[in-house]
Amino acid sequence: MNEDRLEQQLRQAFDSWEVPAEAKQRTLEVCDRQRKAAQPWEPTSPVAPSGRRRPWRFGGLVGAAVAACLVLGVVFFGVAGSGAFEAAPGNGSVGASSSDEVPAASAPIMASVVPTAYVAIDINPSLELSLDQSDTVVGASGVNQDGWAVLGALDLEGMAYGEALRTLGESQAMAPYLTADSYVQLSITTDDVRQEQGLAAISDEFLATLPCGGFCAAASHAQRQEASAHGMGCGRYQAAQQLMALDSTLTWEDCEQMSLRELRDRLFVLEGGESVAASGQGNGSQGGYGAHGVSGHHGQGAHHGRSHS
Amino acid sequence: MLGRTLFLLRDRCDIEQAMDVHGTTVWRVCLACLRSTHDAQDGFQDTFLKYALADDVQFASEEHRKAWLIKVASNRCKDLQRRAWRRDAPLDDPEHMDALAVNDPFALPDSPYRDVLEAFARLDDPPRTPLYLAVGEGYSAPEIAELLGAPVNTVYSWISRGKKQLKEALK
C-alpha cells in the first residue's frame, strides 16, 4: 500500500469518529455542577465560605454599587477609550446594570485594570501576581489550593511589586514553605521588555533575602496558560514536563502534589546527578535572571489544518 | 483598586461553543490515544472541564484555542493511560487488545475501515497520537512538536515509524 492510499484510508477512518451526544451532555452537566459548587459567595455576604475576604475596597453591596457607577461613568464619558479600564471578557452586564445587584458569579464581569505583567511564584504553593505598568499589584490569585490559602489573610492589591514580595516573604502563611531546603521560582510573563527587566531586578533582590534557593525566569503567555491549566506556575510546570519525559510512570496528578524542590531533586537524580540532599547543593540564592528556565516565546501556531465544524 | 481575584467558570455558552467548534477534534485525540470510547469520554470531559475552569485564559484565535485544547487533552489522556497501566493489565496485553479491537465501537465489525483502525489501535503511543495529529488534523511536524512538547526530529521519527508499521500490518 502506498503512503497516499494509507493516509486516505486513515483520514476516512478518523472521519467516522463522531463525539457521542451523551458525552457532550454529560460534560456540560459536570461543568454546571462545578459552577454551582464554585460559587464562592452570596451577594449579601462580604466573606467567601472559605473565609477569604473578597477584595472589595468599600465592602459588599456598597462597593458593587460604586463600582457599577464608576463603570457607567467610564462608558458615558469615553474614558474607556483610554484603555485604562476594560471589562473582563465574556461579560456584558456591568455597563448595562445600573442596579445595586452584584453580578452573578456565573457571569463574571467587573471592571478591572488590565494587567501588563504576571509573576508566578512557585514553591509548592503556586500563586500569581498581576501587575500594571507601574509594577503595582492589581490582582493576586492562587494557582492551586495552597496558593489561595497563602493569600487568604493578605491584601496585596495596590502594593508596589517589591513591597508585595516582602509582605509575602514575611507572612506567617509563607513561613513554613520558606525553609533552607525549599526552592522558589518566580516566572515573569509580559510583552514589555523594560518592565520585564525591572521586575527581574526586584525579584532577584527579593530572592537574595530568602533562606532558600531560587531563581527568576521569563515565561511566555502560552507557557503561563498551559501551566495554569495544571494548577501550577511555570516553574513547577516546566520541571514536571522534564521529569515526566524521564520517568514515564509519573502523571500530571503526581507532579501537581510535588513542591518545586521535590521536582527538581528528582530531575537532578534522573539526569545523572547524586541526590541534592546528599551532595549539599541547592541552598542559597542562585539569583541570575534567566539562568535557568523557560525564556523565550513559543509561537501560538499558525496552523489552519482541517476543520471539522 | 479592583482586581481579578475571582475563581469562576466560563459561561455555559462559552463551553458549548468551544465544544461545537473543537469537540470533534478533542474527541478524536482522546480516542486515538486511549482506543476506547469509555476512556475517551473521561478524557473529553476532563479536557473541557479544565477549559471551563481556565476562565482567565484568553485566546488570540480559534487556532490558539484548538491548540490549547489538544495539549490539555493529550496530557490528560497520557495520565489516564498511565493510571490504567499501573492499575490493570497493560493496554498492549494481547488479550486486552483483542477485546478492544473486537468490542470497541470505533472498530465496528462491519466498518469498511476495520482493518486500518485495528492496525492503528495496535500501534504504541507514540506514534499513535502524533500520527493522528498529522494525518487526521493536518498538523506539520513542527506544530505537533509544539503541541506535544517533543523535539521536532522525534516527531518526524514517530510519524515515519507509525506509517511504516501500519503498511507492514496492512500488507
Short mmCIF file of C-alpha atoms in Angstrom, two decimals:
data_model
loop_
_atom_site.label_atom_id
_atom_site.label_comp_id
_atom_site.label_asym_id
_atom_site.label_seq_id
_atom_site.Cartn_x
_atom_site.Cartn_y
_atom_site.Cartn_z
CA MET A 1 0.00 0.00 0.00
CA ASN A 2 1.46 3.36 -0.91
CA GLU A 3 1.59 6.24 1.53
CA ASP A 4 -1.11 8.33 -0.12
CA ARG A 5 -3.54 5.44 -0.05
CA LEU A 6 -2.66 4.71 3.59
CA GLU A 7 -3.24 8.34 4.58
CA GLN A 8 -6.51 8.44 2.66
CA GLN A 9 -7.78 5.33 4.43
CA LEU A 10 -6.69 6.65 7.82
CA ARG A 11 -8.33 10.01 7.18
CA GLN A 12 -11.58 8.40 6.15
CA ALA A 13 -11.46 6.14 9.18
CA PHE A 14 -10.82 9.08 11.56
CA ASP A 15 -13.70 10.98 9.96
CA SER A 16 -16.03 8.21 11.13
CA TRP A 17 -15.29 9.10 14.77
CA GLU A 18 -18.03 11.42 15.98
CA VAL A 19 -18.50 12.73 19.51
CA PRO A 20 -21.44 10.95 21.13
CA ALA A 21 -24.15 13.46 22.07
CA GLU A 22 -24.25 11.99 25.58
CA ALA A 23 -20.53 12.73 26.05
CA LYS A 24 -21.17 16.42 25.34
CA GLN A 25 -24.27 16.49 27.53
CA ARG A 26 -22.55 14.78 30.42
CA THR A 27 -19.62 17.17 30.18
CA LEU A 28 -21.90 20.21 30.29
CA GLU A 29 -23.69 18.77 33.32
CA VAL A 30 -20.39 18.26 35.13
CA CYS A 31 -19.38 21.83 34.33
CA ASP A 32 -22.74 23.11 35.60
CA ARG A 33 -22.25 21.23 38.87
CA GLN A 34 -18.74 22.63 39.22
CA ARG A 35 -20.04 26.12 38.55
CA LYS A 36 -22.62 25.80 41.31
CA ALA A 37 -20.03 24.36 43.68
CA ALA A 38 -17.54 27.11 42.81
CA GLN A 39 -19.93 29.99 43.51
CA PRO A 40 -17.96 31.24 46.45
CA TRP A 41 -20.24 33.84 47.91
CA GLU A 42 -23.72 35.16 48.08
CA PRO A 43 -24.36 38.77 47.04
CA THR A 44 -25.24 39.82 50.57
CA SER A 45 -22.21 38.28 52.22
CA PRO A 46 -18.83 40.01 52.07
CA VAL A 47 -16.92 36.90 53.13
CA ALA A 48 -16.43 33.82 50.96
CA PRO A 49 -17.33 30.46 52.52
CA SER A 50 -13.63 29.62 52.53
CA GLY A 51 -13.07 32.54 54.84
CA ARG A 52 -11.19 34.56 52.24
CA ARG A 53 -12.49 38.08 52.08
CA ARG A 54 -13.11 39.35 48.57
CA PRO A 55 -11.06 42.36 47.56
CA TRP A 56 -13.88 44.92 47.72
CA ARG A 57 -12.35 48.17 48.89
CA PHE A 58 -15.64 49.51 50.14
CA GLY A 59 -17.24 46.25 51.21
CA GLY A 60 -20.21 44.26 49.95
CA LEU A 61 -23.09 45.85 48.08
CA VAL A 62 -21.88 49.42 48.59
CA GLY A 63 -18.66 48.56 46.84
CA ALA A 64 -20.55 46.90 44.00
CA ALA A 65 -22.81 49.92 43.55
CA VAL A 66 -19.85 52.29 43.50
CA ALA A 67 -18.05 50.05 41.02
CA ALA A 68 -21.12 49.91 38.76
CA CYS A 69 -21.43 53.72 38.84
CA LEU A 70 -17.74 54.16 38.05
CA VAL A 71 -18.05 51.87 35.07
CA LEU A 72 -21.15 53.67 33.82
CA GLY A 73 -19.25 56.93 34.14
CA VAL A 74 -16.37 55.47 32.17
CA VAL A 75 -18.71 54.29 29.41
CA PHE A 76 -20.64 57.56 29.14
CA PHE A 77 -17.66 59.89 29.23
CA GLY A 78 -15.49 57.86 26.92
CA VAL A 79 -12.68 57.33 29.39
CA ALA A 80 -12.84 53.66 28.46
CA GLY A 81 -11.22 54.66 25.19
CA SER A 82 -8.05 55.45 27.10
CA GLY A 83 -7.57 51.73 27.70
CA ALA A 84 -7.22 52.27 31.42
CA PHE A 85 -10.24 50.19 32.18
CA GLU A 86 -11.64 47.29 30.26
CA ALA A 87 -14.49 44.95 31.01
CA ALA A 88 -13.25 41.42 31.50
CA PRO A 89 -14.07 39.24 28.53
CA GLY A 90 -17.34 37.44 28.20
CA ASN A 91 -19.31 39.82 30.32
CA GLY A 92 -21.64 42.45 29.16
CA SER A 93 -23.60 43.05 32.27
CA VAL A 94 -21.53 45.65 34.04
CA GLY A 95 -22.24 48.55 31.75
CA ALA A 96 -25.85 47.50 31.41
CA SER A 97 -26.55 47.20 35.10
CA SER A 98 -27.39 50.30 36.97
CA SER A 99 -28.91 48.47 39.89
CA ASP A 100 -27.23 47.58 43.14
CA GLU A 101 -27.36 43.94 42.23
CA VAL A 102 -23.97 42.30 42.35
CA PRO A 103 -23.12 40.47 39.13
CA ALA A 104 -23.87 36.76 39.41
CA ALA A 105 -20.80 34.65 39.90
CA SER A 106 -21.69 32.66 36.82
CA ALA A 107 -21.48 35.76 34.56
CA PRO A 108 -18.24 37.26 35.72
CA ILE A 109 -17.65 40.70 34.56
CA MET A 110 -16.49 43.57 36.63
CA ALA A 111 -14.37 46.46 35.60
CA SER A 112 -10.74 45.63 36.17
CA VAL A 113 -7.42 47.15 35.38
CA VAL A 114 -5.84 45.15 32.59
CA PRO A 115 -2.52 43.79 33.85
CA THR A 116 0.58 44.29 31.75
CA ALA A 117 2.64 41.63 33.53
CA TYR A 118 2.18 38.47 35.56
CA VAL A 119 4.59 36.96 38.03
CA ALA A 120 4.03 33.34 39.03
CA ILE A 121 5.56 32.30 42.34
CA ASP A 122 6.21 28.57 42.69
CA ILE A 123 7.32 26.72 45.77
CA ASN A 124 4.55 24.35 46.17
CA PRO A 125 2.06 26.93 46.94
CA SER A 126 1.73 28.35 43.47
CA LEU A 127 0.30 31.81 43.17
CA GLU A 128 0.36 34.65 40.72
CA LEU A 129 0.57 38.41 40.98
CA SER A 130 -0.90 40.56 38.22
CA LEU A 131 0.82 43.91 37.76
CA ASP A 132 0.09 47.12 35.90
CA GLN A 133 2.58 49.26 34.01
CA SER A 134 3.80 50.90 37.19
CA ASP A 135 4.61 47.49 38.74
CA THR A 136 1.71 47.84 41.13
CA VAL A 137 -0.17 44.70 42.10
CA VAL A 138 -3.65 44.78 40.59
CA GLY A 139 -4.53 41.19 41.34
CA ALA A 140 -3.33 38.24 43.34
CA SER A 141 -4.63 34.73 42.83
CA GLY A 142 -3.77 31.23 43.83
CA VAL A 143 -2.83 28.86 41.03
CA ASN A 144 -3.50 25.95 43.36
CA GLN A 145 -5.30 25.50 46.65
CA ASP A 146 -2.17 26.07 48.75
CA GLY A 147 -1.57 29.28 46.86
CA TRP A 148 -5.08 30.52 47.69
CA ALA A 149 -4.50 29.57 51.32
CA VAL A 150 -1.32 31.67 51.47
CA LEU A 151 -3.14 34.68 50.03
CA GLY A 152 -6.08 34.22 52.37
CA ALA A 153 -5.02 36.66 55.07
CA LEU A 154 -3.09 39.04 52.83
CA ASP A 155 -4.23 42.02 50.84
CA LEU A 156 -1.52 42.69 48.28
CA GLU A 157 -3.51 44.77 45.82
CA GLY A 158 -2.30 48.31 45.46
CA MET A 159 1.19 47.45 46.71
CA ALA A 160 4.32 48.01 44.71
CA TYR A 161 5.74 44.71 43.46
CA GLY A 162 8.75 44.72 45.76
CA GLU A 163 6.60 45.53 48.76
CA ALA A 164 4.19 42.71 47.85
CA LEU A 165 7.06 40.22 47.63
CA ARG A 166 8.40 41.33 51.02
CA THR A 167 4.94 41.08 52.54
CA LEU A 168 4.55 37.57 51.17
CA GLY A 169 8.01 36.57 52.30
CA GLU A 170 7.44 37.84 55.83
CA SER A 171 3.92 36.45 56.20
CA GLN A 172 3.10 33.68 58.63
CA ALA A 173 1.33 31.77 55.87
CA MET A 174 4.53 31.54 53.79
CA ALA A 175 6.89 30.82 56.67
CA PRO A 176 6.50 27.01 56.59
CA TYR A 177 7.41 26.98 52.88
CA LEU A 178 10.48 29.23 53.00
CA THR A 179 12.91 26.96 54.77
CA ALA A 180 16.56 26.36 54.00
CA ASP A 181 15.81 23.33 51.85
CA SER A 182 12.99 24.91 49.84
CA TYR A 183 13.23 26.25 46.31
CA VAL A 184 11.43 29.21 44.83
CA GLN A 185 10.93 30.18 41.19
CA LEU A 186 9.50 33.47 40.00
CA SER A 187 8.31 33.43 36.37
CA ILE A 188 7.66 36.76 34.66
CA THR A 189 5.24 36.99 31.73
CA THR A 190 4.94 40.30 29.90
CA ASP A 191 5.29 41.75 26.42
CA ASP A 192 7.09 44.82 27.80
CA VAL A 193 10.82 44.17 27.81
CA ARG A 194 11.59 47.15 30.01
CA GLN A 195 9.02 46.09 32.59
CA GLU A 196 10.37 42.54 32.46
CA GLN A 197 13.88 43.75 33.26
CA GLY A 198 12.63 45.94 36.09
CA LEU A 199 10.62 43.13 37.63
CA ALA A 200 13.56 40.76 37.27
CA ALA A 201 15.83 43.10 39.20
CA ILE A 202 13.30 43.42 42.03
CA SER A 203 12.76 39.64 42.00
CA ASP A 204 16.49 38.93 42.27
CA GLU A 205 16.80 41.33 45.21
CA PHE A 206 13.94 39.55 46.96
CA LEU A 207 15.34 36.07 46.28
CA ALA A 208 18.65 37.12 47.79
CA THR A 209 16.92 37.77 51.12
CA LEU A 210 15.45 34.28 51.36
CA PRO A 211 16.99 31.43 53.32
CA CYS A 212 16.40 29.03 50.42
CA GLY A 213 17.48 28.68 46.82
CA GLY A 214 15.60 30.19 43.94
CA PHE A 215 15.75 31.95 40.64
CA CYS A 216 13.77 34.13 38.29
CA ALA A 217 12.97 33.38 34.66
CA ALA A 218 10.84 34.63 31.80
CA ALA A 219 7.81 32.68 30.61
CA SER A 220 5.67 33.10 27.54
CA HIS A 221 1.91 33.65 27.67
CA ALA A 222 1.40 30.17 26.20
CA GLN A 223 3.54 28.56 28.91
CA ARG A 224 1.72 30.51 31.59
CA GLN A 225 -1.64 29.32 30.31
CA GLU A 226 -0.53 25.70 29.96
CA ALA A 227 0.90 25.76 33.46
CA SER A 228 -2.25 27.29 34.85
CA ALA A 229 -4.33 24.52 33.27
CA HIS A 230 -2.40 22.12 35.51
CA GLY A 231 -2.71 24.22 38.64
CA MET A 232 0.98 25.12 38.56
CA GLY A 233 3.14 28.12 37.99
CA CYS A 234 5.57 27.98 35.07
CA GLY A 235 8.47 26.82 37.26
CA ARG A 236 6.77 23.70 38.52
CA TYR A 237 5.13 23.07 35.14
CA GLN A 238 8.39 23.03 33.26
CA ALA A 239 10.10 20.87 35.88
CA ALA A 240 7.14 18.46 35.79
CA GLN A 241 7.31 18.23 31.99
CA GLN A 242 11.01 17.41 32.09
CA LEU A 243 10.55 14.90 34.90
CA MET A 244 7.70 13.10 33.15
CA ALA A 245 9.77 12.84 29.99
CA LEU A 246 12.38 10.92 32.01
CA ASP A 247 10.02 8.92 34.23
CA SER A 248 7.05 7.57 32.31
CA THR A 249 5.38 6.22 35.44
CA LEU A 250 4.63 9.73 36.71
CA THR A 251 1.40 11.50 35.90
CA TRP A 252 0.45 15.17 35.97
CA GLU A 253 -1.54 14.47 39.11
CA ASP A 254 1.56 13.06 40.80
CA CYS A 255 3.56 16.14 39.86
CA GLU A 256 0.83 18.53 40.94
CA GLN A 257 1.37 17.29 44.50
CA MET A 258 5.12 17.89 44.49
CA SER A 259 6.92 21.02 45.56
CA LEU A 260 9.33 22.68 43.15
CA ARG A 261 12.18 21.41 45.28
CA GLU A 262 10.95 17.82 45.04
CA LEU A 263 10.52 18.07 41.27
CA ARG A 264 14.00 19.50 40.82
CA ASP A 265 15.60 16.94 43.16
CA ARG A 266 14.07 14.03 41.26
CA LEU A 267 15.03 15.57 37.97
CA PHE A 268 18.59 16.05 39.17
CA VAL A 269 18.86 12.38 40.12
CA LEU A 270 17.33 11.14 36.86
CA GLU A 271 19.68 13.35 34.87
CA GLY A 272 22.59 11.56 36.48
CA GLY A 273 23.38 13.71 39.49
CA GLU A 274 23.51 12.35 43.03
CA SER A 275 20.77 13.35 45.41
CA VAL A 276 20.86 17.07 46.06
CA ALA A 277 20.36 16.44 49.76
CA ALA A 278 23.36 14.12 49.84
CA SER A 279 25.53 16.50 47.90
CA GLY A 280 24.54 19.51 49.97
CA GLN A 281 23.80 21.52 46.86
CA GLY A 282 20.87 23.76 46.19
CA ASN A 283 20.93 26.09 49.16
CA GLY A 284 21.29 29.78 48.89
CA SER A 285 20.06 32.02 46.17
CA GLN A 286 21.24 31.19 42.74
CA GLY A 287 19.98 34.55 41.54
CA GLY A 288 20.67 35.34 37.93
CA TYR A 289 17.64 36.26 35.93
CA GLY A 290 17.15 33.80 33.14
CA ALA A 291 19.90 31.50 34.44
CA HIS A 292 17.61 28.53 34.01
CA GLY A 293 14.32 28.21 32.62
CA VAL A 294 11.67 29.00 30.28
CA SER A 295 12.78 32.11 28.49
CA GLY A 296 11.58 32.82 25.03
CA HIS A 297 8.22 32.86 23.47
CA HIS A 298 6.67 29.97 21.65
CA GLY A 299 4.53 30.75 18.67
CA GLN A 300 0.87 30.17 19.09
CA GLY A 301 0.74 28.13 15.93
CA ALA A 302 -0.33 29.50 12.60
CA HIS A 303 -1.79 26.14 11.73
CA HIS A 304 -5.01 26.20 9.79
CA GLY A 305 -5.47 22.50 9.33
CA ARG A 306 -8.60 20.51 8.73
CA SER A 307 -11.83 21.88 10.05
CA HIS A 308 -14.36 19.50 11.50
CA SER A 309 -17.15 22.00 12.14
CA MET B 1 -8.34 49.18 43.13
CA LEU B 2 -10.31 46.21 41.86
CA GLY B 3 -8.51 43.16 40.57
CA ARG B 4 -9.46 39.85 39.07
CA THR B 5 -9.21 37.53 42.02
CA LEU B 6 -12.39 35.62 41.31
CA PHE B 7 -12.32 31.88 40.89
CA LEU B 8 -15.10 31.17 38.45
CA LEU B 9 -16.01 29.03 35.46
CA ARG B 10 -16.65 30.07 31.92
CA ASP B 11 -20.25 30.59 30.85
CA ARG B 12 -22.10 27.52 29.66
CA CYS B 13 -22.47 29.19 26.23
CA ASP B 14 -18.70 29.59 26.00
CA ILE B 15 -18.15 25.91 26.80
CA GLU B 16 -20.87 24.80 24.38
CA GLN B 17 -19.40 26.90 21.64
CA ALA B 18 -15.91 25.51 22.25
CA MET B 19 -17.39 22.02 22.15
CA ASP B 20 -19.26 22.72 18.92
CA VAL B 21 -16.17 24.07 17.18
CA HIS B 22 -13.46 21.80 18.61
CA GLY B 23 -15.30 18.93 20.28
CA THR B 24 -14.75 16.58 17.36
CA THR B 25 -11.00 17.24 17.41
CA VAL B 26 -10.76 16.71 21.16
CA TRP B 27 -12.83 13.53 20.94
CA ARG B 28 -10.66 12.12 18.18
CA VAL B 29 -7.42 12.97 20.03
CA CYS B 30 -8.77 11.18 23.11
CA LEU B 31 -9.95 8.19 21.09
CA ALA B 32 -6.67 7.93 19.17
CA CYS B 33 -4.76 7.98 22.44
CA LEU B 34 -6.98 5.80 24.59
CA ARG B 35 -8.54 3.47 21.97
CA SER B 36 -11.72 3.10 23.97
CA THR B 37 -14.87 5.21 23.82
CA HIS B 38 -15.35 4.71 27.57
CA ASP B 39 -11.92 6.15 28.37
CA ALA B 40 -12.24 8.76 25.63
CA GLN B 41 -15.37 10.05 27.36
CA ASP B 42 -13.34 10.61 30.54
CA GLY B 43 -10.58 12.37 28.61
CA PHE B 44 -13.11 14.52 26.72
CA GLN B 45 -14.92 15.52 29.90
CA ASP B 46 -11.74 16.33 31.81
CA THR B 47 -10.42 18.43 28.92
CA PHE B 48 -13.50 20.63 28.72
CA LEU B 49 -13.72 20.86 32.49
CA LYS B 50 -10.18 22.24 32.51
CA TYR B 51 -11.24 24.64 29.76
CA ALA B 52 -14.21 25.72 31.88
CA LEU B 53 -12.00 26.30 34.90
CA ALA B 54 -9.39 28.27 32.96
CA ASP B 55 -11.66 31.30 32.82
CA ASP B 56 -8.74 33.73 32.90
CA VAL B 57 -7.12 32.25 29.79
CA GLN B 58 -7.73 34.36 26.72
CA PHE B 59 -7.17 33.03 23.23
CA ALA B 60 -5.77 35.07 20.40
CA SER B 61 -7.60 32.99 17.79
CA GLU B 62 -9.62 29.83 17.27
CA GLU B 63 -6.44 28.05 16.23
CA HIS B 64 -4.87 29.04 19.53
CA ARG B 65 -7.88 27.72 21.44
CA LYS B 66 -7.80 24.48 19.44
CA ALA B 67 -4.08 24.01 20.14
CA TRP B 68 -4.66 24.65 23.87
CA LEU B 69 -7.43 22.05 23.96
CA ILE B 70 -5.31 19.49 22.11
CA LYS B 71 -2.43 19.99 24.55
CA VAL B 72 -4.70 19.57 27.56
CA ALA B 73 -6.41 16.54 26.01
CA SER B 74 -3.16 14.77 25.16
CA ASN B 75 -1.71 15.46 28.62
CA ARG B 76 -4.86 14.23 30.33
CA CYS B 77 -5.02 11.12 28.15
CA LYS B 78 -1.41 10.31 28.98
CA ASP B 79 -2.35 10.46 32.66
CA LEU B 80 -5.31 8.17 32.06
CA GLN B 81 -3.10 5.75 30.13
CA ARG B 82 -0.52 5.65 32.90
CA ARG B 83 -3.15 5.18 35.57
CA ALA B 84 -4.59 2.24 33.60
CA TRP B 85 -1.10 0.79 33.19
CA ARG B 86 -0.46 0.97 36.93
CA ARG B 87 -3.84 -0.43 37.90
CA ASP B 88 -4.76 -3.02 35.27
CA ALA B 89 -3.26 -5.21 32.66
CA PRO B 90 -1.16 -3.19 30.24
CA LEU B 91 -3.13 -1.87 27.29
CA ASP B 92 -0.74 -3.66 24.99
CA ASP B 93 -1.57 -7.02 26.52
CA PRO B 94 -2.71 -9.12 23.53
CA GLU B 95 -5.91 -10.33 25.16
CA HIS B 96 -6.83 -6.81 26.17
CA MET B 97 -6.00 -5.55 22.68
CA ASP B 98 -8.20 -8.18 21.08
CA ALA B 99 -11.03 -7.15 23.38
CA LEU B 100 -10.55 -3.52 22.36
CA ALA B 101 -10.35 -4.30 18.68
CA VAL B 102 -13.40 -6.52 18.64
CA ASN B 103 -15.69 -4.86 21.18
CA ASP B 104 -14.90 -1.19 20.89
CA PRO B 105 -17.37 0.75 18.78
CA PHE B 106 -14.62 2.57 16.90
CA ALA B 107 -13.63 -0.73 15.32
CA LEU B 108 -17.07 -1.88 14.26
CA PRO B 109 -17.11 -5.37 12.68
CA ASP B 110 -18.94 -4.05 9.62
CA SER B 111 -16.86 -0.91 9.24
CA PRO B 112 -15.05 -0.57 5.90
CA TYR B 113 -12.13 0.83 7.96
CA ARG B 114 -11.93 -2.05 10.40
CA ASP B 115 -8.56 -3.31 9.20
CA VAL B 116 -6.83 0.07 9.21
CA LEU B 117 -8.31 1.05 12.59
CA GLU B 118 -7.33 -2.25 14.18
CA ALA B 119 -3.80 -1.82 12.85
CA PHE B 120 -3.79 1.76 14.15
CA ALA B 121 -5.03 0.65 17.57
CA ARG B 122 -2.18 -1.86 17.81
CA LEU B 123 0.48 0.84 17.43
CA ASP B 124 2.26 2.10 20.53
CA ASP B 125 1.70 5.68 21.63
CA PRO B 126 3.71 7.44 20.36
CA PRO B 127 3.42 7.17 17.34
CA ARG B 128 -0.35 6.84 17.55
CA THR B 129 -1.25 10.34 18.77
CA PRO B 130 1.34 12.19 16.62
CA LEU B 131 0.16 10.17 13.61
CA TYR B 132 -3.44 11.17 14.28
CA LEU B 133 -2.46 14.84 14.59
CA ALA B 134 -0.50 14.65 11.33
CA VAL B 135 -2.97 12.69 9.20
CA GLY B 136 -6.26 13.42 10.92
CA GLU B 137 -5.74 17.10 11.76
CA GLY B 138 -3.18 18.09 9.14
CA TYR B 139 -0.61 19.49 11.60
CA SER B 140 3.01 19.70 10.50
CA ALA B 141 5.77 18.02 12.49
CA PRO B 142 6.97 21.34 13.98
CA GLU B 143 3.40 22.12 15.06
CA ILE B 144 2.99 18.66 16.59
CA ALA B 145 6.33 19.13 18.39
CA GLU B 146 4.94 22.34 19.91
CA LEU B 147 1.66 20.66 20.86
CA LEU B 148 3.24 17.60 22.48
CA GLY B 149 6.33 19.27 23.91
CA ALA B 150 8.65 16.98 21.95
CA PRO B 151 11.68 17.64 19.75
CA VAL B 152 10.71 18.07 16.11
CA ASN B 153 13.09 15.34 14.89
CA THR B 154 11.47 12.93 17.30
CA VAL B 155 8.07 13.79 15.85
CA TYR B 156 9.32 13.11 12.32
CA SER B 157 10.58 9.71 13.51
CA TRP B 158 7.31 8.89 15.20
CA ILE B 159 5.25 9.67 12.10
CA SER B 160 7.58 7.80 9.78
CA ARG B 161 7.72 4.78 12.09
CA GLY B 162 3.96 4.76 12.55
CA LYS B 163 3.27 4.77 8.83
CA LYS B 164 5.84 2.05 8.23
CA GLN B 165 4.30 -0.18 10.90
CA LEU B 166 0.83 0.37 9.50
CA LYS B 167 1.92 -0.54 5.98
CA GLU B 168 3.51 -3.73 7.32
CA ALA B 169 0.37 -4.64 9.23
CA LEU B 170 -1.89 -3.97 6.25
CA LYS B 171 0.10 -6.00 3.72
#
